[in-house]
Structure formats: C-alpha cells, structure tokens
Amino acid sequence: MSVFEIKGRRIGRGEPPLVIAEVGINHEGSLAKAIQMVDDAKMAGCECVKFQCHVIEDEMVPNDVVPGNADVSIWDIMSRCALNEADERTLKDYVDAQGLMYLSTPFSRAAADRLEAFGVDWYKIGSGECNNYPLIRHVARFGRPMIISTGMNDIASIRPTVDIVREYGLPYALLHCTSMYPTPYDKVRLGGLEELAEAFPDAIVGLSDHSLGNYTCFAAVALGASILEKHFTSDKTWPGPDVPISIDPPELADLVTGSRAVQLACGGQKVILPDEQPTIDFAYACVVTIRPLVAGETLSMDNIWVKRPGTGEIKAVDFESLLGRKVARDLPLNAQLRWSDVVPATGDA
C-alpha cells in the first residue's frame, strides 16, 4: 500500500510530505506546555503532532541507565515527564478539536491499551520498539496503520516486524532514523531510504530526523520520503533532554513549506514545456540579415547572423545549414529570414 488515509489526509507516494511535529516529552509533564505546542504547531501549518505514552511500571524496571542526551536516569526522566491518563486523554481530545492528527508512541503494552481506549487512528512505533516483536504484535492486533522508526535496526531486524504488520494486513510506513542526539550529518545516511524502499516495496518510507535544522529533511523528500518527523518545541530555552535537537515554530513552518516545494519540484522529464513558450519568444535567437541583401546573393556570416527575439521562422539551430545557399528575393537590414526567402538546396524536397 503506497498510500493510506488518516482523517481524509492521503499519506504516501505522490502526496505532499506529511510533517510530524514530535512533541514527545518536551512538555516535561506539563499539560499546559503540551497544549501550547499543539497551538504553535497548528499556527506553523503542521498537520500532525506526536506524543509519547509512558506507563512507567509496565514499561521498565527501576534503573540508573543514563541516556546519551541526559544527565539523569531514564527512569527519572520518564517519571518526571509522563502524563497521566486523564491529561493524555484531554490532550488527545484537544488535538482532535483543533483539526490536527494525533499520534502517539506506546512504550509498553499498557500504554498501547491506553491509546486504543482513546480511539486513536494509528500508532507510532519508536526505534527502540522496532524489534520488540511481542509489542509489535500486540499493537498490530488493533488493526490500525503503523508508522515504525527504524533507528538502531537493520534490514534483517526490521523484516520480522514487517512480517507481523503484513500478517495483519495493515498499512504501514518505515522511517529511516539514526538514534544519535544530535545526529552528525555524516551519520544521517539518507541512502537508507532507498534500501528500505527496495527491501519493503509495499511500505511508505520517510525520515525521523535528529540532525540539526531542516537540511536533511529537504534532501529526504527529494529521495522519496513521504513522512518527515522532527522533534518540536515552542521555546528552545525550555528544559528537556530533546529540546536541544528540536525545531521551533518558525523552523517548523519552514519545514512544512519547504518540504512541499521540494516534493512538487521532483520528478518530470527533460522536455520543452508549453509554458516556456513566452520565454522562447524573446530568449531564442533567429536568423536575420545584418545588411540589405539582393536576390541571388550567397548567404554567409558576413550578411546573416542570429539575433533575438525568437519569433522568426528560422531559429539559430538552423543557421549553419543556410551558409552557401542563395537568397530568393531582396531583403532589407534586420529582416527575419523565412524558409521561403532561401533558394532550396540541391536535394531539398
């Protein structure tokens, strides 16, 4: 399935790229902040906002593992940033009321069940869960489209997940991703988009990008990405482990506008467009006389040349074929030559 629909929005090949504003946990557990980011994403022209659903006790055991983009444990981060069920439902309802697409990543079975109880339209699977096949199967049973990030995975580990999704007949997308925060440009590896498309031709492909700025997203669109996901914050001075790699509202607006421009510019063939005719009329050169000619005079570079505008009958491309032939009638200076002005060459029809 190269295209699927969410709330009437077609997503996939040949459609405008879908930009996903990944709020994630940038709200730091504040519903008010989350709602502000929804409002700011909408003002920027973004159609989809994404969050993370964390039910801590079902997601992880207490631990002291510190992520590379933080200075406290993942347990402490998620305990601080997870929204409670009531706030998450309020947030989902608010996104719906704004006419935006709500998307969330469940990090556990309980989180997936919570989102399903909310009546979500689709699911996002994070890179860390791409090879969590039990969770993939649990979510697949809901029968909804899935967007799957593939950071920290290769084709071999992605394939079982795709097999599960296909088993349930679900529309799906695979997002190429590098799980480094930020991702250096030389580690983005946009060639992964082509690999995903070749290995899984029924997938919609996209990019979940952790590099700085929008450059790599624009390039990804030119390489066939139909979905672009970027971390998003309303204010880069806010605290949060993902804020330093997030884009702000002006950058989000630029991503939405720019990605659509790139998508429109892709494809096509190297042919002359009918729309170029007005420019052809002045920009092309035609063969003209550069002094008065008398009938029977031999045409040479001393009496004809090529000049604008391009409205004459004989264009510059045919100039050399005229040399050595004779003019059929008297012509004034700066006359645009017509084929009837030239004596046919031997062998002409």
mmCIF file of N, CA, C and O in Angstrom, residues 93-142:
data_model
loop_
_atom_site.group_PDB
_atom_site.id
_atom_site.type_symbol
_atom_site.label_atom_id
_atom_site.label_comp_id
_atom_site.label_asym_id
_atom_site.label_seq_id
_atom_site.Cartn_x
_atom_site.Cartn_y
_atom_site.Cartn_z
ATOM 1 N N ASP A 93 -8.045 14.808 22.944
ATOM 2 C CA ASP A 93 -9.297 15.483 22.579
ATOM 3 C C ASP A 93 -9.024 16.890 22.065
ATOM 4 O O ASP A 93 -9.690 17.364 21.127
ATOM 5 N N TYR A 94 -8.053 17.562 22.659
ATOM 6 C CA TYR A 94 -7.728 18.920 22.230
ATOM 7 C C TYR A 94 -7.151 18.913 20.812
ATOM 8 O O TYR A 94 -7.524 19.757 19.984
ATOM 9 N N VAL A 95 -6.254 17.980 20.545
ATOM 10 C CA VAL A 95 -5.677 17.875 19.200
ATOM 11 C C VAL A 95 -6.780 17.628 18.174
ATOM 12 O O VAL A 95 -6.814 18.255 17.108
ATOM 13 N N ASP A 96 -7.681 16.717 18.483
ATOM 14 C CA ASP A 96 -8.798 16.435 17.580
ATOM 15 C C ASP A 96 -9.636 17.681 17.338
ATOM 16 O O ASP A 96 -10.046 17.960 16.200
ATOM 17 N N ALA A 97 -9.891 18.426 18.397
ATOM 18 C CA ALA A 97 -10.722 19.631 18.279
ATOM 19 C C ALA A 97 -10.074 20.686 17.408
ATOM 20 O O ALA A 97 -10.766 21.517 16.796
ATOM 21 N N GLN A 98 -8.744 20.674 17.333
ATOM 22 C CA GLN A 98 -8.024 21.638 16.501
ATOM 23 C C GLN A 98 -7.947 21.200 15.044
ATOM 24 O O GLN A 98 -7.388 21.903 14.197
ATOM 25 N N GLY A 99 -8.510 20.032 14.745
ATOM 26 C CA GLY A 99 -8.485 19.537 13.370
ATOM 27 C C GLY A 99 -7.148 18.970 12.956
ATOM 28 O O GLY A 99 -6.885 18.809 11.750
ATOM 29 N N LEU A 100 -6.307 18.628 13.932
ATOM 30 C CA LEU A 100 -4.996 18.047 13.646
ATOM 31 C C LEU A 100 -5.037 16.538 13.833
ATOM 32 O O LEU A 100 -5.964 15.990 14.434
ATOM 33 N N MET A 101 -4.020 15.876 13.325
ATOM 34 C CA MET A 101 -3.874 14.440 13.520
ATOM 35 C C MET A 101 -3.087 14.187 14.802
ATOM 36 O O MET A 101 -1.999 14.727 14.983
ATOM 37 N N TYR A 102 -3.652 13.370 15.668
ATOM 38 C CA TYR A 102 -2.994 12.978 16.918
ATOM 39 C C TYR A 102 -2.278 11.658 16.693
ATOM 40 O O TYR A 102 -2.820 10.714 16.135
ATOM 41 N N LEU A 103 -1.033 11.610 17.132
ATOM 42 C CA LEU A 103 -0.243 10.394 17.013
ATOM 43 C C LEU A 103 0.558 10.225 18.290
ATOM 44 O O LEU A 103 1.023 11.215 18.870
ATOM 45 N N SER A 104 0.696 8.997 18.745
ATOM 46 C CA SER A 104 1.446 8.764 19.970
ATOM 47 C C SER A 104 2.179 7.428 19.885
ATOM 48 O O SER A 104 1.730 6.499 19.207
ATOM 49 N N THR A 105 3.313 7.377 20.581
ATOM 50 C CA THR A 105 4.126 6.171 20.638
ATOM 51 C C THR A 105 3.894 5.454 21.953
ATOM 52 O O THR A 105 4.208 5.992 23.022
ATOM 53 N N PRO A 106 3.363 4.235 21.926
ATOM 54 C CA PRO A 106 3.260 3.451 23.163
ATOM 55 C C PRO A 106 4.584 2.740 23.428
ATOM 56 O O PRO A 106 5.156 2.115 22.540
ATOM 57 N N PHE A 107 5.065 2.832 24.665
ATOM 58 C CA PHE A 107 6.321 2.193 25.021
ATOM 59 C C PHE A 107 6.110 0.925 25.842
ATOM 60 O O PHE A 107 7.061 0.362 26.367
ATOM 61 N N SER A 108 4.859 0.505 25.927
ATOM 62 C CA SER A 108 4.544 -0.722 26.674
ATOM 63 C C SER A 108 3.177 -1.209 26.243
ATOM 64 O O SER A 108 2.421 -0.496 25.552
ATOM 65 N N ARG A 109 2.849 -2.420 26.673
ATOM 66 C CA ARG A 109 1.535 -2.978 26.382
ATOM 67 C C ARG A 109 0.437 -2.141 27.032
ATOM 68 O O ARG A 109 -0.596 -1.864 26.400
ATOM 69 N N ALA A 110 0.656 -1.714 28.266
ATOM 70 C CA ALA A 110 -0.355 -0.896 28.948
ATOM 71 C C ALA A 110 -0.559 0.434 28.247
ATOM 72 O O ALA A 110 -1.682 0.944 28.163
ATOM 73 N N ALA A 111 0.534 1.006 27.735
ATOM 74 C CA ALA A 111 0.420 2.274 27.011
ATOM 75 C C ALA A 111 -0.374 2.087 25.727
ATOM 76 O O ALA A 111 -1.212 2.926 25.367
ATOM 77 N N ALA A 112 -0.126 0.994 25.014
ATOM 78 C CA ALA A 112 -0.882 0.716 23.797
ATOM 79 C C ALA A 112 -2.365 0.538 24.111
ATOM 80 O O ALA A 112 -3.230 1.053 23.386
ATOM 81 N N ASP A 113 -2.659 -0.153 25.182
ATOM 82 C CA ASP A 113 -4.057 -0.352 25.571
ATOM 83 C C ASP A 113 -4.711 0.978 25.927
ATOM 84 O O ASP A 113 -5.890 1.211 25.619
ATOM 85 N N ARG A 114 -3.955 1.847 26.570
ATOM 86 C CA ARG A 114 -4.495 3.165 26.912
ATOM 87 C C ARG A 114 -4.839 3.935 25.650
ATOM 88 O O ARG A 114 -5.934 4.524 25.534
ATOM 89 N N LEU A 115 -3.929 3.962 24.696
ATOM 90 C CA LEU A 115 -4.175 4.691 23.460
ATOM 91 C C LEU A 115 -5.344 4.097 22.686
ATOM 92 O O LEU A 115 -6.156 4.832 22.101
ATOM 93 N N GLU A 116 -5.453 2.790 22.683
ATOM 94 C CA GLU A 116 -6.572 2.148 21.991
ATOM 95 C C GLU A 116 -7.893 2.533 22.643
ATOM 96 O O GLU A 116 -8.899 2.759 21.950
ATOM 97 N N ALA A 117 -7.893 2.660 23.957
ATOM 98 C CA ALA A 117 -9.108 3.092 24.658
ATOM 99 C C ALA A 117 -9.477 4.525 24.296
ATOM 100 O O ALA A 117 -10.654 4.904 24.355
ATOM 101 N N PHE A 118 -8.466 5.321 23.914
ATOM 102 C CA PHE A 118 -8.725 6.701 23.475
ATOM 103 C C PHE A 118 -9.365 6.734 22.088
ATOM 104 O O PHE A 118 -9.883 7.767 21.664
ATOM 105 N N GLY A 119 -9.263 5.633 21.343
ATOM 106 C CA GLY A 119 -9.788 5.615 19.980
ATOM 107 C C GLY A 119 -8.857 6.259 18.979
ATOM 108 O O GLY A 119 -9.316 6.958 18.062
ATOM 109 N N VAL A 120 -7.552 6.044 19.125
ATOM 110 C CA VAL A 120 -6.595 6.648 18.189
ATOM 111 C C VAL A 120 -6.772 6.055 16.794
ATOM 112 O O VAL A 120 -7.270 4.935 16.621
ATOM 113 N N ASP A 121 -6.341 6.813 15.781
ATOM 114 C CA ASP A 121 -6.482 6.377 14.392
ATOM 115 C C ASP A 121 -5.320 5.518 13.923
ATOM 116 O O ASP A 121 -5.469 4.739 12.975
ATOM 117 N N TRP A 122 -4.162 5.684 14.572
ATOM 118 C CA TRP A 122 -2.958 4.989 14.125
ATOM 119 C C TRP A 122 -1.936 4.990 15.248
ATOM 120 O O TRP A 122 -2.151 5.615 16.293
ATOM 121 N N TYR A 123 -0.842 4.292 15.024
ATOM 122 C CA TYR A 123 0.195 4.162 16.052
ATOM 123 C C TYR A 123 1.566 4.488 15.480
ATOM 124 O O TYR A 123 1.858 4.191 14.319
ATOM 125 N N LYS A 124 2.388 5.076 16.330
ATOM 126 C CA LYS A 124 3.806 5.273 16.002
ATOM 127 C C LYS A 124 4.615 4.303 16.863
ATOM 128 O O LYS A 124 4.417 4.228 18.074
ATOM 129 N N ILE A 125 5.514 3.587 16.238
ATOM 130 C CA ILE A 125 6.416 2.685 16.947
ATOM 131 C C ILE A 125 7.805 3.318 16.948
ATOM 132 O O ILE A 125 8.341 3.654 15.888
ATOM 133 N N GLY A 126 8.384 3.488 18.128
ATOM 134 C CA GLY A 126 9.698 4.092 18.231
ATOM 135 C C GLY A 126 10.797 3.133 17.812
ATOM 136 O O GLY A 126 10.603 1.910 17.754
ATOM 137 N N SER A 127 11.975 3.678 17.562
ATOM 138 C CA SER A 127 13.102 2.848 17.114
ATOM 139 C C SER A 127 13.437 1.757 18.119
ATOM 140 O O SER A 127 13.774 0.628 17.740
ATOM 141 N N GLY A 128 13.347 2.069 19.401
ATOM 142 C CA GLY A 128 13.666 1.077 20.421
ATOM 143 C C GLY A 128 12.700 -0.082 20.452
ATOM 144 O O GLY A 128 13.024 -1.161 20.959
ATOM 145 N N GLU A 129 11.509 0.116 19.899
ATOM 146 C CA GLU A 129 10.495 -0.936 19.874
ATOM 147 C C GLU A 129 10.395 -1.604 18.497
ATOM 148 O O GLU A 129 9.564 -2.494 18.305
ATOM 149 N N CYS A 130 11.221 -1.162 17.550
ATOM 150 C CA CYS A 130 11.136 -1.711 16.191
ATOM 151 C C CYS A 130 11.336 -3.223 16.186
ATOM 152 O O CYS A 130 10.708 -3.938 15.402
ATOM 153 N N ASN A 131 12.229 -3.718 17.063
ATOM 154 C CA ASN A 131 12.434 -5.165 17.127
ATOM 155 C C ASN A 131 11.836 -5.784 18.401
ATOM 156 O O ASN A 131 12.195 -6.897 18.780
ATOM 157 N N ASN A 132 10.904 -5.040 19.018
ATOM 158 C CA ASN A 132 10.158 -5.575 20.156
ATOM 159 C C ASN A 132 8.938 -6.299 19.587
ATOM 160 O O ASN A 132 7.817 -5.795 19.582
ATOM 161 N N TYR A 133 9.175 -7.485 19.064
ATOM 162 C CA TYR A 133 8.149 -8.184 18.307
ATOM 163 C C TYR A 133 6.894 -8.498 19.116
ATOM 164 O O TYR A 133 5.777 -8.429 18.575
ATOM 165 N N PRO A 134 7.003 -8.816 20.410
ATOM 166 C CA PRO A 134 5.755 -9.017 21.180
ATOM 167 C C PRO A 134 4.889 -7.762 21.222
ATOM 168 O O PRO A 134 3.656 -7.844 21.088
ATOM 169 N N LEU A 135 5.529 -6.595 21.403
ATOM 170 C CA LEU A 135 4.752 -5.359 21.437
ATOM 171 C C LEU A 135 4.193 -5.037 20.049
ATOM 172 O O LEU A 135 3.051 -4.586 19.920
ATOM 173 N N ILE A 136 4.994 -5.266 19.017
ATOM 174 C CA ILE A 136 4.522 -5.031 17.650
ATOM 175 C C ILE A 136 3.261 -5.855 17.383
ATOM 176 O O ILE A 136 2.263 -5.359 16.849
ATOM 177 N N ARG A 137 3.297 -7.124 17.760
ATOM 178 C CA ARG A 137 2.138 -7.981 17.530
ATOM 179 C C ARG A 137 0.935 -7.510 18.345
ATOM 180 O O ARG A 137 -0.212 -7.538 17.857
ATOM 181 N N HIS A 138 1.186 -7.082 19.591
ATOM 182 C CA HIS A 138 0.088 -6.594 20.432
ATOM 183 C C HIS A 138 -0.584 -5.388 19.779
ATOM 184 O O HIS A 138 -1.820 -5.320 19.714
ATOM 185 N N VAL A 139 0.215 -4.455 19.276
ATOM 186 C CA VAL A 139 -0.347 -3.260 18.634
ATOM 187 C C VAL A 139 -1.009 -3.633 17.315
ATOM 188 O O VAL A 139 -2.080 -3.099 16.962
ATOM 189 N N ALA A 140 -0.404 -4.542 16.562
ATOM 190 C CA ALA A 140 -0.960 -4.927 15.262
ATOM 191 C C ALA A 140 -2.365 -5.497 15.397
ATOM 192 O O ALA A 140 -3.193 -5.345 14.492
ATOM 193 N N ARG A 141 -2.635 -6.153 16.512
ATOM 194 C CA ARG A 141 -3.962 -6.749 16.711
ATOM 195 C C ARG A 141 -5.071 -5.688 16.715
ATOM 196 O O ARG A 141 -6.241 -6.016 16.495
ATOM 197 N N PHE A 142 -4.717 -4.435 16.966
ATOM 198 C CA PHE A 142 -5.731 -3.380 16.964
ATOM 199 C C PHE A 142 -6.194 -3.054 15.542
ATOM 200 O O PHE A 142 -7.221 -2.401 15.358
#
